[in-house]
Coordinates of C-alpha atoms in Angstrom, one line a residue:
M1 CA 9.5 -3.9 5.8
A2 CA 11.1 -5.4 2.7
P3 CA 8.9 -7.6 0.5
C4 CA 9.1 -11.3 1.1
P5 CA 11.5 -12.9 -1.4
V6 CA 9.8 -15.2 -3.9
R7 CA 11.9 -18.2 -4.8
M8 CA 10.4 -19.4 -8.1
A9 CA 10.8 -22.8 -9.6
V10 CA 9.6 -21.6 -12.9
R11 CA 9.6 -25.0 -14.6
T12 CA 6.8 -26.3 -12.4
L13 CA 4.3 -23.4 -12.8
D14 CA 1.4 -23.9 -15.1
V15 CA -1.5 -21.8 -16.4
K16 CA -4.0 -23.6 -14.2
Q17 CA -2.2 -22.7 -11.1
L18 CA -1.9 -19.1 -12.1
K19 CA -5.7 -18.9 -12.9
A20 CA -6.5 -20.5 -9.6
L21 CA -4.2 -18.0 -7.8
I22 CA -5.8 -15.0 -9.5
T23 CA -9.4 -16.2 -9.0
V24 CA -9.0 -17.0 -5.3
A25 CA -7.4 -13.5 -4.8
E26 CA -10.3 -11.8 -6.6
V27 CA -13.2 -13.6 -4.9
G28 CA -11.5 -14.3 -1.5
S29 CA -12.8 -17.9 -1.4
V30 CA -11.6 -21.3 -2.6
T31 CA -15.2 -22.5 -2.8
R32 CA -16.3 -19.6 -5.0
A33 CA -13.2 -19.8 -7.1
A34 CA -13.8 -23.5 -7.8
E35 CA -17.3 -22.6 -9.0
L36 CA -16.0 -20.0 -11.4
L37 CA -13.3 -22.3 -12.7
H38 CA -15.6 -25.2 -13.0
L39 CA -13.5 -27.3 -10.7
V40 CA -14.0 -29.2 -7.4
Q41 CA -12.8 -27.3 -4.3
P42 CA -10.0 -29.8 -3.5
A43 CA -8.5 -29.3 -6.9
V44 CA -8.2 -25.5 -6.4
T45 CA -6.8 -26.0 -2.9
R46 CA -4.2 -28.4 -4.2
Q47 CA -3.2 -25.9 -7.0
I48 CA -2.7 -23.1 -4.4
R49 CA -0.8 -25.4 -2.0
T50 CA 1.4 -26.7 -4.8
L51 CA 2.2 -23.2 -5.9
E52 CA 3.1 -22.2 -2.3
E53 CA 5.4 -25.2 -1.9
E54 CA 7.2 -24.5 -5.2
L55 CA 7.7 -20.8 -4.3
G56 CA 8.6 -21.5 -0.7
V57 CA 6.3 -18.8 0.7
P58 CA 2.6 -18.6 1.8
L59 CA 0.5 -16.8 -0.7
F60 CA -2.7 -16.4 1.3
E61 CA -3.7 -15.7 4.9
R62 CA -6.7 -17.9 5.8
T63 CA -9.0 -15.7 7.9
R64 CA -12.7 -15.8 8.9
Q65 CA -13.4 -13.3 6.2
G66 CA -11.8 -15.5 3.6
M67 CA -8.6 -15.8 1.7
R68 CA -6.4 -12.7 1.7
P69 CA -3.2 -12.5 -0.3
T70 CA 0.0 -12.1 1.7
E71 CA 2.6 -9.6 0.5
A72 CA 4.2 -12.2 -1.6
G73 CA 0.8 -13.4 -2.8
A74 CA -0.1 -9.9 -4.0
I75 CA 3.2 -9.7 -6.0
M76 CA 2.5 -13.1 -7.6
V77 CA -1.2 -12.2 -8.4
D78 CA 0.0 -9.0 -10.2
R79 CA 2.7 -10.8 -12.2
A80 CA 0.4 -13.8 -12.9
R81 CA -2.3 -11.5 -14.3
R82 CA 0.1 -9.9 -16.6
A83 CA 1.6 -13.2 -17.7
L84 CA -1.8 -14.6 -18.6
N85 CA -2.8 -11.4 -20.4
E86 CA 0.4 -11.7 -22.5
L87 CA -0.4 -15.4 -23.3
E88 CA -3.9 -14.4 -24.4
R89 CA -2.5 -11.7 -26.7
A90 CA 0.1 -14.1 -28.1
R91 CA -2.5 -16.7 -28.9
A92 CA -4.7 -14.2 -30.7
E93 CA -1.7 -12.9 -32.8
V94 CA -0.3 -16.3 -33.9
Q95 CA -3.7 -17.9 -34.8
P96 CA -5.4 -15.3 -37.0
A97 CA -7.4 -16.1 -40.1
P98 CA -5.6 -15.1 -43.3
G99 CA -5.7 -11.4 -43.9
V100 CA -7.4 -10.7 -40.6
V101 CA -5.9 -8.5 -37.8
T102 CA -6.5 -10.0 -34.4
G103 CA -5.4 -9.4 -30.9
I104 CA -6.2 -7.8 -27.6
V105 CA -5.6 -4.0 -27.3
T106 CA -5.9 -2.1 -24.0
V107 CA -6.6 1.6 -24.5
G108 CA -6.4 4.3 -22.0
L109 CA -9.0 7.2 -22.3
L110 CA -9.0 10.4 -20.4
E111 CA -12.2 10.6 -18.3
S112 CA -13.0 13.9 -19.9
V113 CA -13.1 12.5 -23.4
S114 CA -14.5 9.0 -22.8
D115 CA -18.1 9.9 -23.5
L116 CA -17.1 11.5 -26.8
L117 CA -14.8 8.7 -28.1
A118 CA -15.5 5.3 -26.4
E119 CA -18.6 4.2 -28.2
S120 CA -17.6 5.3 -31.6
L121 CA -14.1 3.7 -31.2
V122 CA -15.7 0.4 -30.2
S123 CA -18.2 0.5 -33.0
A124 CA -15.6 1.3 -35.7
V125 CA -13.2 -1.4 -34.5
A126 CA -16.0 -4.0 -34.2
R127 CA -17.2 -3.2 -37.7
D128 CA -13.8 -3.1 -39.5
H129 CA -11.7 -5.5 -37.4
P130 CA -13.9 -8.0 -35.5
G131 CA -10.8 -10.0 -34.6
I132 CA -9.6 -7.3 -32.3
E133 CA -10.7 -7.4 -28.6
L134 CA -10.8 -3.9 -27.1
R135 CA -10.2 -3.2 -23.4
L136 CA -10.9 0.4 -22.4
I137 CA -9.6 1.9 -19.2
T138 CA -10.6 5.5 -18.2
A139 CA -8.7 7.5 -15.7
Y140 CA -6.8 10.8 -15.2
S141 CA -3.6 11.4 -17.2
G142 CA -1.1 10.7 -14.4
H143 CA -2.6 7.2 -13.7
L144 CA -2.8 6.4 -17.4
Q145 CA 0.9 7.3 -17.9
Q146 CA 1.9 5.1 -15.0
W147 CA -0.1 2.2 -16.4
L148 CA 1.5 2.7 -19.8
D149 CA 5.0 2.7 -18.3
D150 CA 4.0 -0.5 -16.3
G151 CA 2.9 -2.3 -19.5
D152 CA -0.7 -2.5 -18.6
L153 CA -1.8 -0.3 -21.5
D154 CA -0.9 -0.5 -25.2
L155 CA -1.7 3.1 -26.0
T156 CA -3.3 5.9 -24.1
L157 CA -4.5 9.5 -24.4
L158 CA -2.5 11.8 -22.1
Y159 CA -2.2 15.6 -21.8
N160 CA 0.5 18.2 -21.5
L161 CA 3.2 15.6 -21.9
D162 CA 6.2 15.5 -24.2
S163 CA 8.0 12.3 -25.2
T164 CA 10.0 10.7 -22.4
P165 CA 12.6 8.0 -22.3
S166 CA 9.9 5.4 -21.9
L167 CA 7.1 6.6 -24.2
N168 CA 6.4 8.5 -27.4
A169 CA 3.9 11.3 -27.2
R170 CA 2.2 12.2 -30.5
P171 CA 0.4 15.6 -30.4
L172 CA -3.2 15.3 -31.3
V173 CA -5.4 18.2 -30.0
R174 CA -5.0 21.5 -28.3
E175 CA -8.1 22.6 -26.4
R176 CA -9.1 25.5 -24.2
L177 CA -10.2 25.3 -20.6
W178 CA -13.5 26.7 -19.6
A179 CA -15.0 28.3 -16.5
V180 CA -18.0 26.2 -15.5
A181 CA -20.9 27.5 -13.4
P182 CA -24.5 26.8 -12.5
A183 CA -27.0 27.4 -15.3
A184 CA -28.3 30.5 -13.6
A185 CA -24.9 32.2 -13.9
G186 CA -25.6 32.5 -17.6
L187 CA -22.1 32.0 -18.9
R188 CA -21.8 31.8 -22.7
A189 CA -19.4 30.4 -25.2
D190 CA -19.1 33.7 -27.0
R191 CA -18.3 35.7 -23.9
P192 CA -14.9 34.6 -22.4
V193 CA -14.5 35.0 -18.6
P194 CA -11.4 36.6 -17.2
F195 CA -9.6 34.1 -15.0
A196 CA -9.6 36.6 -12.0
E197 CA -13.4 36.8 -12.2
A198 CA -13.8 33.0 -12.1
A199 CA -11.3 32.7 -9.3
A200 CA -13.4 35.1 -7.2
H201 CA -16.0 32.4 -6.8
P202 CA -15.8 29.4 -4.5
L203 CA -14.1 26.8 -6.7
I204 CA -14.6 23.0 -7.0
M205 CA -11.1 21.9 -7.9
P206 CA -9.2 18.8 -8.9
A207 CA -6.9 17.6 -6.0
S208 CA -3.4 19.1 -5.7
G209 CA -0.9 17.2 -7.9
H210 CA -3.5 16.5 -10.6
A211 CA -2.3 17.6 -14.0
L212 CA -5.3 19.8 -14.6
R213 CA -4.9 21.4 -11.2
S214 CA -1.3 22.2 -12.1
L215 CA -2.6 24.0 -15.2
I216 CA -5.1 26.0 -13.2
D217 CA -2.6 26.9 -10.5
A218 CA -0.1 28.2 -13.2
A219 CA -2.9 30.3 -14.8
A220 CA -3.8 31.7 -11.4
A221 CA -0.2 32.8 -10.9
R222 CA -0.1 34.5 -14.3
A223 CA -3.3 36.3 -13.5
G224 CA -2.2 37.3 -10.0
A225 CA -5.3 35.7 -8.6
D226 CA -5.8 33.7 -5.4
L227 CA -7.9 30.6 -5.7
N228 CA -10.9 30.3 -3.4
V229 CA -10.9 26.5 -3.2
A230 CA -14.1 25.2 -1.5
V231 CA -13.8 21.5 -2.4
Q232 CA -11.1 19.3 -3.9
T233 CA -12.1 16.0 -5.7
N234 CA -10.5 13.5 -8.1
S235 CA -13.7 13.0 -10.0
M236 CA -14.9 15.2 -12.9
R237 CA -18.4 13.9 -12.4
V238 CA -18.4 15.1 -8.7
Q239 CA -17.0 18.5 -9.9
K240 CA -20.0 19.0 -12.2
Q241 CA -22.5 17.6 -9.6
L242 CA -21.3 20.1 -7.0
V243 CA -21.4 23.0 -9.4
R244 CA -25.0 22.1 -10.4
A245 CA -25.9 22.0 -6.7
G246 CA -24.6 25.6 -6.3
H247 CA -21.4 24.9 -4.3
G248 CA -19.2 27.0 -6.6
W249 CA -17.7 27.2 -10.0
T250 CA -15.0 24.9 -11.5
V251 CA -12.6 24.8 -14.5
L252 CA -12.8 22.0 -17.0
P253 CA -12.0 21.3 -20.7
G254 CA -14.9 22.1 -23.0
V255 CA -15.2 18.5 -24.1
G256 CA -16.0 17.5 -20.6
I257 CA -19.0 19.8 -20.2
A258 CA -20.4 20.1 -23.8
E259 CA -23.4 17.8 -23.2
D260 CA -24.2 19.4 -19.8
V261 CA -24.2 22.9 -21.4
A262 CA -26.4 21.7 -24.3
Q263 CA -28.9 20.2 -21.8
G264 CA -29.0 23.4 -19.8
S265 CA -27.8 21.9 -16.5
L266 CA -24.5 24.0 -16.5
S267 CA -23.3 27.2 -18.2
A268 CA -19.7 27.7 -19.3
A269 CA -17.4 30.1 -21.0
P270 CA -13.8 29.9 -22.2
L271 CA -11.2 31.4 -19.8
C272 CA -9.2 34.5 -20.8
E273 CA -6.7 36.8 -19.3
P274 CA -4.9 34.4 -19.6
D275 CA -6.3 31.8 -22.0
V276 CA -5.6 28.4 -20.5
W277 CA -5.0 25.4 -22.9
R278 CA -4.1 21.8 -22.6
S279 CA -2.6 19.6 -25.3
I280 CA -3.7 16.0 -25.7
V281 CA -1.2 13.5 -27.0
L282 CA -1.3 9.8 -28.0
G283 CA 1.1 8.0 -25.7
T284 CA 2.7 4.7 -26.8
P285 CA 5.7 2.7 -25.5
R286 CA 9.0 3.8 -27.0
F287 CA 10.5 0.3 -27.1
G288 CA 9.4 -3.2 -28.1
R289 CA 7.4 -4.5 -31.0
T290 CA 4.1 -2.9 -31.8
P291 CA 1.5 -5.6 -32.7
P292 CA -0.6 -4.9 -35.8
A293 CA -3.8 -4.8 -33.8
V294 CA -2.3 -1.9 -31.7
E295 CA -1.4 0.0 -34.8
V296 CA -4.9 -0.5 -36.2
V297 CA -6.5 0.8 -33.0
A298 CA -4.2 3.8 -32.8
R299 CA -5.0 4.8 -36.3
E300 CA -8.7 4.5 -35.7
L301 CA -8.5 6.5 -32.4
V302 CA -6.7 9.3 -34.2
R303 CA -9.3 9.2 -37.0
Q304 CA -12.2 9.4 -34.5
I305 CA -10.5 12.4 -32.8
N306 CA -10.0 14.2 -36.1
S307 CA -13.6 13.6 -37.0
R308 CA -14.9 15.1 -33.7
V309 CA -12.8 18.2 -34.1
D310 CA -13.6 18.7 -37.8
H311 CA -17.4 18.4 -37.1
G312 CA -17.3 20.8 -34.2
R313 CA -18.1 18.2 -31.5
W314 CA -15.0 19.1 -29.5
P315 CA -15.5 22.6 -28.1
S316 CA -12.6 25.1 -28.7
A317 CA -10.3 22.3 -29.9
Q318 CA -7.7 22.7 -32.5
A319 CA -6.3 19.6 -34.3
Q320 CA -2.5 19.6 -34.5
A321 CA -0.6 19.0 -37.7
S322 CA 0.6 15.5 -36.9
T323 CA -2.8 13.9 -36.5
T324 CA -3.0 12.6 -40.0
P325 CA -3.2 8.7 -39.6

């Protein structure tokens, strides 16, 4: 079924209506939304009804379970959220103190590197640029790329991606993939494991279509090995949990298991025959103005990555030439 058309009388919309719309959608209740917005319930009801009248479509279904957005309502909530976010960013950029970089910057971090980078990035930005508000989103590369294309991220780490018509991809790090096993398997960093040997074990794998799974499948084809997939999951945490419990081995980047290996809860070794590598890039939109706050955070993220590689905190990683801020 085609989405309901939304006939918008833009001149009558205001920020209070959009905030009411988003809040009711998030909490599913006008009463609760009124409490969060510090308004009386009739005022929130009036804002929603006025918005519906102006648009000419119902935005919510009133059910016993609460307020549920209609198809048109879901479209409006998504657009309203983005509009308010842009207003917040604009306000921060046009009202800075002299010489101070301010603004809201939304950063995408790969799940595998978030533990290594998130806290240090936040600390550095808070120390050197307290006028910048950071918003960190962690996910897999495919999701992060989509959110960057949709305008929900200002910059993000991605892997195995070249520049596209919609984004610039700046190479940062090349890192090796590792076979990961229970601690009792005794895998060691100085003894690479042939891919065929790892593939002979039951494997806890990323789901098909995942970028990491594509790398593993390609390596299996080069090695002439059949993968014995026991479980598929979209969570690195679950992969490691199942390996610790003895359900099989897995394949992950070294950065994602360094702490587990150091604590003795997992053992791991680089893959060989063939070696398997992934390249991490910094993705940014190709078009449009780049706010100063985004430029500052991008430079700091690159600096943090270089520091981790230089000090050996990123296992089997090689910084690429273009990482100089």
